[in-house]
mmCIF file of C-alpha atoms and ligand atoms in Angstrom:
data_model
loop_
_atom_site.group_PDB
_atom_site.id
_atom_site.type_symbol
_atom_site.label_atom_id
_atom_site.label_comp_id
_atom_site.label_asym_id
_atom_site.label_seq_id
_atom_site.Cartn_x
_atom_site.Cartn_y
_atom_site.Cartn_z
ATOM 1 C CA MET A 1 -256.701 24.319 -36.734
ATOM 2 C CA GLU A 2 -256.514 22.602 -40.065
ATOM 3 C CA LEU A 3 -256.140 18.854 -40.694
ATOM 4 C CA LEU A 4 -254.304 17.868 -43.868
ATOM 5 C CA THR A 5 -253.709 14.346 -45.100
ATOM 6 C CA GLU A 6 -252.512 14.884 -48.683
ATOM 7 C CA ILE A 7 -248.747 15.242 -49.191
ATOM 8 C CA ARG A 8 -249.110 17.446 -52.255
ATOM 9 C CA VAL A 9 -251.518 19.805 -50.457
ATOM 10 C CA MET A 10 -249.205 20.049 -47.450
ATOM 11 C CA GLN A 11 -246.303 20.965 -49.739
ATOM 12 C CA GLN A 12 -248.368 23.690 -51.412
ATOM 13 C CA VAL A 13 -249.635 25.057 -48.107
ATOM 14 C CA ALA A 14 -246.031 25.243 -46.809
ATOM 15 C CA HIS A 15 -244.898 27.227 -49.816
ATOM 16 C CA GLU A 16 -246.902 30.352 -49.017
ATOM 17 C CA PRO A 17 -245.597 31.214 -45.516
ATOM 18 C CA ARG A 18 -242.040 30.500 -46.644
ATOM 19 C CA ALA A 19 -242.391 32.883 -49.585
ATOM 20 C CA ALA A 20 -243.850 35.511 -47.246
ATOM 21 C CA GLY A 21 -240.857 35.187 -44.891
ATOM 22 C CA ARG A 22 -242.844 33.491 -42.127
ATOM 23 C CA THR A 23 -241.201 30.777 -40.039
ATOM 24 C CA ILE A 24 -242.571 27.237 -40.089
ATOM 25 C CA ALA A 25 -242.028 25.092 -37.000
ATOM 26 C CA LEU A 26 -242.581 21.325 -37.153
ATOM 27 C CA VAL A 27 -243.132 18.884 -34.291
ATOM 28 C CA PRO A 28 -243.014 15.311 -35.661
ATOM 29 C CA THR A 29 -245.002 12.807 -33.572
ATOM 30 C CA MET A 30 -246.659 9.428 -33.668
ATOM 31 C CA GLY A 31 -249.705 10.829 -31.887
ATOM 32 C CA PHE A 32 -251.521 9.736 -28.728
ATOM 33 C CA PHE A 33 -250.458 13.017 -27.195
ATOM 34 C CA HIS A 34 -249.296 13.462 -23.633
ATOM 35 C CA GLU A 35 -247.776 16.405 -21.830
ATOM 36 C CA GLY A 36 -244.362 15.657 -23.410
ATOM 37 C CA HIS A 37 -245.780 16.174 -26.901
ATOM 38 C CA LEU A 38 -247.747 19.225 -25.777
ATOM 39 C CA SER A 39 -244.611 20.826 -24.298
ATOM 40 C CA LEU A 40 -242.831 20.383 -27.631
ATOM 41 C CA MET A 41 -245.824 22.005 -29.331
ATOM 42 C CA ARG A 42 -245.728 24.987 -26.948
ATOM 43 C CA LEU A 43 -242.054 25.468 -27.780
ATOM 44 C CA GLY A 44 -242.939 25.154 -31.463
ATOM 45 C CA ARG A 45 -245.677 27.742 -30.987
ATOM 46 C CA ALA A 46 -243.077 30.160 -29.590
ATOM 47 C CA ARG A 47 -240.585 29.404 -32.390
ATOM 48 C CA GLY A 48 -242.789 29.429 -35.484
ATOM 49 C CA ASP A 49 -245.319 31.712 -37.149
ATOM 50 C CA LEU A 50 -246.935 28.570 -38.528
ATOM 51 C CA LEU A 51 -246.900 25.546 -36.217
ATOM 52 C CA VAL A 52 -247.298 22.193 -37.931
ATOM 53 C CA VAL A 53 -247.567 18.913 -36.011
ATOM 54 C CA SER A 54 -247.196 15.726 -37.993
ATOM 55 C CA LEU A 55 -249.000 12.655 -36.751
ATOM 56 C CA PHE A 56 -247.826 9.441 -38.324
ATOM 57 C CA VAL A 57 -247.218 6.027 -36.809
ATOM 58 C CA ASN A 58 -244.304 5.165 -39.039
ATOM 59 C CA PRO A 59 -244.187 1.460 -39.934
ATOM 60 C CA THR A 60 -240.573 1.515 -41.145
ATOM 61 C CA GLN A 61 -239.255 2.290 -37.670
ATOM 62 C CA PHE A 62 -240.942 -0.747 -36.096
ATOM 63 C CA GLY A 63 -239.265 -4.146 -36.284
ATOM 64 C CA PRO A 64 -241.038 -7.459 -36.827
ATOM 65 C CA GLY A 65 -242.845 -8.437 -33.613
ATOM 66 C CA GLU A 66 -242.815 -4.862 -32.306
ATOM 67 C CA ASP A 67 -245.938 -2.895 -31.382
ATOM 68 C CA PHE A 68 -246.809 -1.150 -34.685
ATOM 69 C CA LYS A 69 -250.311 -2.659 -34.741
ATOM 70 C CA GLU A 70 -251.122 -2.061 -31.060
ATOM 71 C CA TYR A 71 -249.480 1.358 -30.880
ATOM 72 C CA PRO A 72 -252.140 3.579 -29.230
ATOM 73 C CA ARG A 73 -254.052 5.876 -31.555
ATOM 74 C CA ASP A 74 -256.803 8.429 -30.826
ATOM 75 C CA LEU A 75 -257.104 11.063 -33.530
ATOM 76 C CA ASP A 76 -260.102 12.918 -32.073
ATOM 77 C CA ARG A 77 -258.442 13.386 -28.713
ATOM 78 C CA ASP A 78 -255.150 14.396 -30.387
ATOM 79 C CA LEU A 79 -256.916 17.020 -32.506
ATOM 80 C CA ARG A 80 -258.603 18.515 -29.449
ATOM 81 C CA LEU A 81 -255.363 18.662 -27.421
ATOM 82 C CA ALA A 82 -253.369 20.127 -30.312
ATOM 83 C CA ALA A 83 -256.007 22.794 -30.925
ATOM 84 C CA GLU A 84 -255.841 23.744 -27.241
ATOM 85 C CA VAL A 85 -252.106 24.492 -27.410
ATOM 86 C CA GLY A 86 -252.529 26.571 -30.563
ATOM 87 C CA VAL A 87 -251.319 24.237 -33.318
ATOM 88 C CA ASP A 88 -252.144 25.689 -36.763
ATOM 89 C CA LEU A 89 -252.024 22.539 -38.793
ATOM 90 C CA ILE A 90 -251.984 18.798 -38.244
ATOM 91 C CA PHE A 91 -250.457 16.754 -41.030
ATOM 92 C CA GLU A 92 -251.651 13.154 -40.869
ATOM 93 C CA PRO A 93 -250.707 11.237 -44.012
ATOM 94 C CA SER A 94 -251.669 7.628 -44.711
ATOM 95 C CA VAL A 95 -249.112 4.828 -44.726
ATOM 96 C CA GLU A 96 -249.968 4.188 -48.405
ATOM 97 C CA ALA A 97 -249.214 7.786 -49.331
ATOM 98 C CA MET A 98 -245.906 7.857 -47.449
ATOM 99 C CA TYR A 99 -244.776 4.440 -48.689
ATOM 100 C CA PRO A 100 -246.430 3.769 -52.039
ATOM 101 C CA PRO A 101 -245.678 0.567 -53.953
ATOM 102 C CA GLY A 102 -242.124 0.661 -55.286
ATOM 103 C CA PHE A 103 -240.779 2.769 -52.432
ATOM 104 C CA GLN A 104 -237.084 1.915 -51.994
ATOM 105 C CA THR A 105 -235.114 4.950 -50.856
ATOM 106 C CA PHE A 106 -233.879 5.134 -47.266
ATOM 107 C CA VAL A 107 -231.665 7.439 -45.228
ATOM 108 C CA THR A 108 -229.044 5.669 -43.140
ATOM 109 C CA VAL A 109 -227.120 7.554 -40.482
ATOM 110 C CA GLU A 110 -224.286 5.186 -39.767
ATOM 111 C CA GLU A 111 -222.189 5.424 -36.624
ATOM 112 C CA VAL A 112 -224.474 7.090 -34.089
ATOM 113 C CA THR A 113 -227.213 4.541 -34.767
ATOM 114 C CA ARG A 114 -225.022 1.472 -34.205
ATOM 115 C CA GLY A 115 -225.244 1.133 -30.428
ATOM 116 C CA LEU A 116 -227.959 1.519 -27.793
ATOM 117 C CA CYS A 117 -231.447 1.258 -29.336
ATOM 118 C CA GLY A 118 -229.912 0.845 -32.782
ATOM 119 C CA ALA A 119 -228.303 -2.427 -31.682
ATOM 120 C CA ALA A 120 -231.502 -3.651 -30.050
ATOM 121 C CA ARG A 121 -233.818 -2.520 -32.846
ATOM 122 C CA PRO A 122 -232.120 -3.108 -36.219
ATOM 123 C CA GLY A 123 -233.502 -0.785 -38.888
ATOM 124 C CA HIS A 124 -235.259 1.456 -36.368
ATOM 125 C CA PHE A 125 -233.180 4.569 -36.992
ATOM 126 C CA ARG A 126 -233.171 3.984 -40.745
ATOM 127 C CA GLY A 127 -236.960 4.221 -40.501
ATOM 128 C CA VAL A 128 -236.765 7.289 -38.280
ATOM 129 C CA ALA A 129 -234.246 9.153 -40.446
ATOM 130 C CA THR A 130 -236.173 8.296 -43.594
ATOM 131 C CA VAL A 131 -239.549 9.454 -42.334
ATOM 132 C CA VAL A 132 -238.102 12.629 -40.810
ATOM 133 C CA ALA A 133 -236.287 13.442 -44.074
ATOM 134 C CA LYS A 134 -239.576 12.948 -45.920
ATOM 135 C CA LEU A 135 -241.480 15.115 -43.433
ATOM 136 C CA PHE A 136 -238.835 17.829 -43.783
ATOM 137 C CA HIS A 137 -239.404 17.874 -47.545
ATOM 138 C CA ILE A 138 -243.164 17.814 -47.214
ATOM 139 C CA VAL A 139 -243.655 20.387 -44.434
ATOM 140 C CA LYS A 140 -240.541 22.456 -45.284
ATOM 141 C CA PRO A 141 -239.965 23.695 -41.722
ATOM 142 C CA HIS A 142 -237.348 26.237 -40.668
ATOM 143 C CA VAL A 143 -237.302 24.763 -37.168
ATOM 144 C CA ALA A 144 -237.996 21.201 -36.035
ATOM 145 C CA ILE A 145 -238.486 20.203 -32.424
ATOM 146 C CA PHE A 146 -237.581 16.839 -30.907
ATOM 147 C CA GLY A 147 -237.638 15.553 -27.333
ATOM 148 C CA GLU A 148 -234.420 14.705 -25.496
ATOM 149 C CA LYS A 149 -236.239 11.647 -24.197
ATOM 150 C CA ASP A 150 -235.358 9.926 -27.480
ATOM 151 C CA TYR A 151 -231.754 11.039 -27.131
ATOM 152 C CA GLN A 152 -230.276 8.775 -29.805
ATOM 153 C CA GLN A 153 -233.010 9.891 -32.199
ATOM 154 C CA LEU A 154 -232.142 13.541 -31.550
ATOM 155 C CA VAL A 155 -228.428 12.877 -32.153
ATOM 156 C CA THR A 156 -229.319 10.967 -35.338
ATOM 157 C CA ILE A 157 -231.489 13.785 -36.702
ATOM 158 C CA ARG A 158 -228.860 16.418 -35.888
ATOM 159 C CA ARG A 159 -226.258 14.299 -37.683
ATOM 160 C CA MET A 160 -228.510 13.828 -40.737
ATOM 161 C CA VAL A 161 -229.251 17.560 -40.909
ATOM 162 C CA ARG A 162 -225.545 18.399 -40.752
ATOM 163 C CA ASP A 163 -224.427 15.678 -43.159
ATOM 164 C CA LEU A 164 -227.088 16.422 -45.771
ATOM 165 C CA ASN A 165 -226.862 20.228 -45.362
ATOM 166 C CA LEU A 166 -230.549 20.483 -44.597
ATOM 167 C CA ASP A 167 -231.409 24.113 -43.894
ATOM 168 C CA ILE A 168 -233.351 23.349 -40.723
ATOM 169 C CA GLU A 169 -232.673 24.241 -37.107
ATOM 170 C CA VAL A 170 -233.090 21.201 -34.856
ATOM 171 C CA VAL A 171 -234.186 22.133 -31.351
ATOM 172 C CA GLY A 172 -234.157 19.685 -28.435
ATOM 173 C CA HIS A 173 -236.697 19.851 -25.621
ATOM 174 C CA PRO A 174 -235.961 18.547 -22.083
ATOM 175 C CA ILE A 175 -237.637 15.341 -20.908
ATOM 176 C CA VAL A 176 -241.094 15.839 -19.394
ATOM 177 C CA ARG A 177 -241.730 13.540 -16.418
ATOM 178 C CA GLU A 178 -244.495 12.381 -14.113
ATOM 179 C CA PRO A 179 -244.232 13.740 -10.547
ATOM 180 C CA ASP A 180 -242.507 10.486 -9.487
ATOM 181 C CA GLY A 181 -239.894 10.797 -12.228
ATOM 182 C CA LEU A 182 -241.215 8.424 -14.900
ATOM 183 C CA ALA A 183 -240.627 9.964 -18.341
ATOM 184 C CA LEU A 184 -243.931 10.445 -20.162
ATOM 185 C CA SER A 185 -244.393 8.029 -23.038
ATOM 186 C CA SER A 186 -247.305 6.757 -25.082
ATOM 187 C CA ARG A 187 -246.060 3.265 -24.157
ATOM 188 C CA ASN A 188 -246.653 3.878 -20.421
ATOM 189 C CA LEU A 189 -250.218 2.918 -21.300
ATOM 190 C CA TYR A 190 -249.069 -0.712 -21.553
ATOM 191 C CA LEU A 191 -248.080 -0.810 -17.837
ATOM 192 C CA SER A 192 -250.198 -2.649 -15.257
ATOM 193 C CA PRO A 193 -250.459 -0.906 -11.851
ATOM 194 C CA ALA A 194 -247.672 -3.106 -10.439
ATOM 195 C CA GLU A 195 -245.458 -2.493 -13.484
ATOM 196 C CA ARG A 196 -246.115 1.231 -13.210
ATOM 197 C CA VAL A 197 -244.601 1.102 -9.712
ATOM 198 C CA SER A 198 -241.531 -0.774 -11.011
ATOM 199 C CA ALA A 199 -241.166 1.723 -13.864
ATOM 200 C CA ARG A 200 -240.135 4.391 -11.380
ATOM 201 C CA SER A 201 -236.802 2.584 -11.138
ATOM 202 C CA LEU A 202 -235.694 3.919 -14.553
ATOM 203 C CA SER A 203 -235.457 7.525 -13.433
ATOM 204 C CA GLN A 204 -234.270 6.398 -9.988
ATOM 205 C CA ALA A 205 -231.414 4.548 -11.669
ATOM 206 C CA LEU A 206 -230.417 7.725 -13.496
ATOM 207 C CA GLU A 207 -230.601 9.663 -10.236
ATOM 208 C CA ARG A 208 -228.301 7.066 -8.675
ATOM 209 C CA ALA A 209 -225.764 7.509 -11.486
ATOM 210 C CA LYS A 210 -225.946 11.282 -11.104
ATOM 211 C CA ALA A 211 -225.435 11.080 -7.334
ATOM 212 C CA LEU A 212 -222.400 8.826 -7.764
ATOM 213 C CA TYR A 213 -221.003 11.149 -10.393
ATOM 214 C CA ARG A 214 -221.464 14.118 -8.068
ATOM 215 C CA ALA A 215 -219.676 12.145 -5.350
ATOM 216 C CA GLY A 216 -216.673 11.763 -7.683
ATOM 217 C CA GLU A 217 -217.227 8.409 -9.402
ATOM 218 C CA ARG A 218 -215.943 8.554 -12.987
ATOM 219 C CA GLN A 219 -215.762 4.886 -14.021
ATOM 220 C CA ALA A 220 -218.487 4.242 -16.577
ATOM 221 C CA ALA A 221 -218.735 0.569 -15.614
ATOM 222 C CA VAL A 222 -219.414 1.461 -11.981
ATOM 223 C CA LEU A 223 -222.009 4.106 -12.875
ATOM 224 C CA ALA A 224 -223.775 1.724 -15.248
ATOM 225 C CA ALA A 225 -223.689 -1.243 -12.852
ATOM 226 C CA GLU A 226 -225.093 0.795 -9.976
ATOM 227 C CA ALA A 227 -227.879 2.163 -12.174
ATOM 228 C CA ARG A 228 -228.653 -1.310 -13.467
ATOM 229 C CA GLY A 229 -228.845 -2.596 -9.876
ATOM 230 C CA VAL A 230 -231.564 -0.070 -9.023
ATOM 231 C CA ILE A 231 -233.705 -1.383 -11.880
ATOM 232 C CA GLU A 232 -232.999 -5.067 -11.362
ATOM 233 C CA ALA A 233 -234.095 -4.747 -7.723
ATOM 234 C CA GLN A 234 -237.648 -4.197 -8.994
ATOM 235 C CA PRO A 235 -239.997 -6.947 -10.191
ATOM 236 C CA HIS A 236 -241.318 -7.006 -13.797
ATOM 237 C CA THR A 237 -238.128 -5.390 -15.177
ATOM 238 C CA ARG A 238 -235.703 -6.713 -17.786
ATOM 239 C CA VAL A 239 -232.811 -4.426 -18.635
ATOM 240 C CA ASP A 240 -232.038 -4.164 -22.342
ATOM 241 C CA TYR A 241 -229.058 -1.843 -21.812
ATOM 242 C CA VAL A 242 -227.640 0.725 -19.444
ATOM 243 C CA ALA A 243 -224.810 2.619 -21.120
ATOM 244 C CA VAL A 244 -222.567 5.578 -20.408
ATOM 245 C CA CYS A 245 -221.653 7.209 -23.698
ATOM 246 C CA ASP A 246 -220.183 10.285 -25.305
ATOM 247 C CA ARG A 247 -222.987 12.812 -25.764
ATOM 248 C CA GLU A 248 -222.340 13.399 -29.450
ATOM 249 C CA THR A 249 -220.788 10.259 -30.892
ATOM 250 C CA LEU A 250 -222.678 7.936 -28.516
ATOM 251 C CA GLU A 251 -219.500 5.833 -28.280
ATOM 252 C CA PRO A 252 -219.347 3.932 -24.980
ATOM 253 C CA LEU A 253 -216.958 5.528 -22.480
ATOM 254 C CA ASP A 254 -214.594 3.868 -19.999
ATOM 255 C CA GLU A 255 -214.193 6.982 -17.959
ATOM 256 C CA VAL A 256 -216.336 10.111 -17.805
ATOM 257 C CA LYS A 257 -214.018 13.041 -18.389
ATOM 258 C CA GLU A 258 -215.969 15.853 -20.011
ATOM 259 C CA GLY A 259 -219.503 14.717 -19.489
ATOM 260 C CA ALA A 260 -221.576 11.878 -20.824
ATOM 261 C CA VAL A 261 -225.069 10.675 -21.463
ATOM 262 C CA VAL A 262 -226.381 7.800 -19.366
ATOM 263 C CA ALA A 263 -228.953 6.031 -21.520
ATOM 264 C CA LEU A 264 -231.069 3.027 -20.707
ATOM 265 C CA ALA A 265 -233.776 0.824 -22.173
ATOM 266 C CA VAL A 266 -235.783 -1.537 -20.022
ATOM 267 C CA PHE A 267 -238.693 -3.855 -20.602
ATOM 268 C CA VAL A 268 -241.232 -3.339 -17.845
ATOM 269 C CA GLY A 269 -243.745 -6.067 -18.520
ATOM 270 C CA ARG A 270 -244.208 -5.863 -22.289
ATOM 271 C CA ALA A 271 -243.477 -2.131 -22.502
ATOM 272 C CA ARG A 272 -240.004 -1.224 -23.717
ATOM 273 C CA LEU A 273 -239.223 2.078 -22.004
ATOM 274 C CA ILE A 274 -236.236 4.369 -22.510
ATOM 275 C CA ASP A 275 -234.789 7.200 -20.468
ATOM 276 C CA ASN A 276 -231.528 9.113 -20.185
ATOM 277 C CA CYS A 277 -229.718 11.887 -18.382
ATOM 278 C CA LEU A 278 -226.655 13.983 -18.991
ATOM 279 C CA LEU A 279 -223.619 14.063 -16.709
ATOM 280 C CA PRO A 280 -222.766 16.404 -15.118
HETATM 281 P P1 AMP B 1 -243.404 10.037 -30.306
HETATM 282 O O1 AMP B 1 -244.810 10.402 -30.617
HETATM 283 O O2 AMP B 1 -243.268 9.111 -29.137
HETATM 284 O O3 AMP B 1 -242.613 9.603 -31.517
HETATM 285 O O4 AMP B 1 -242.712 11.377 -29.814
HETATM 286 C C1 AMP B 1 -242.765 12.546 -30.589
HETATM 287 C C2 AMP B 1 -241.767 13.527 -30.040
HETATM 288 O O5 AMP B 1 -242.072 13.799 -28.674
HETATM 289 C C3 AMP B 1 -240.319 13.002 -30.063
HETATM 290 O O6 AMP B 1 -239.457 14.061 -30.448
HETATM 291 C C4 AMP B 1 -240.097 12.583 -28.646
HETATM 292 O O7 AMP B 1 -238.742 12.648 -28.249
HETATM 293 C C5 AMP B 1 -240.913 13.604 -27.898
HETATM 294 N N1 AMP B 1 -241.261 13.111 -26.569
HETATM 295 C C6 AMP B 1 -241.933 11.972 -26.259
HETATM 296 N N2 AMP B 1 -242.026 11.826 -24.927
HETATM 297 C C7 AMP B 1 -241.404 12.896 -24.374
HETATM 298 C C8 AMP B 1 -241.151 13.323 -23.041
HETATM 299 N N3 AMP B 1 -241.557 12.625 -21.989
HETATM 300 N N4 AMP B 1 -240.467 14.471 -22.864
HETATM 301 C C9 AMP B 1 -240.040 15.201 -23.926
HETATM 302 N N5 AMP B 1 -240.239 14.844 -25.201
HETATM 303 C C10 AMP B 1 -240.910 13.716 -25.427
#
């Protein structure tokens, strides 16, 4: 496995397989790998002749007072884990190289980033879309793989790719969970043992919404309120939002007619955790 940090070198390295008709798969990450990341990499391994994983804690997607500085980092461990799943190349650029002095061009995906995490974290998806657009031009992948755990991010990237006619296939990967249902996240590291117990309520809340839906409930307000109740019954939790939205536009729904996404964000202690599920 190769480790590249220079943008120019990465662009040159990507040129050769493309010219030879080989497929490049990219898995963008912020590192501190867990089984969720590794599952995306295995899918990337199956989809690409050359599998590139980018590792970049992107400052432009963190707001003031958010955890950019404390975000967990462990390059040596990440390199070992990536090598084990058969990654060909890790691209790990510096912040200075990605955002040199004078940088002022951003990608804004408008409507789908307005609600949910976009409302709670102004500028977050502008940072995400911008860095992903840059990575697409640096790594030049044919296929890019994103987790459904960050559902709004996936919708945003799909929208950007369509709107800007980027010649890249965006592939979503299902959410990878702990045995008790908690979605894997680098931020789970922030949880104390007691908070870790409370964090189970996120996936339990989604299960509650699914069960109600299966039982015939179609009112979004009822589904959301019941899910919220499951979380609020646990200590250490503070709900940011629980929303029932259209799967593609992410517009809030009154009634679930042809399916929906139930998305939630919750502070458990200081960790802001997100999760979602599709209905039906
Ligand atoms: P991150 O390093 O947190 O930015 O995540 C990198 C990629 O891994 C994103 O596409 C995430 O959606 C995806 N990802 C993170 N956690 C999970 C998970 N538990 N299941 C599936 N994908 C995940």
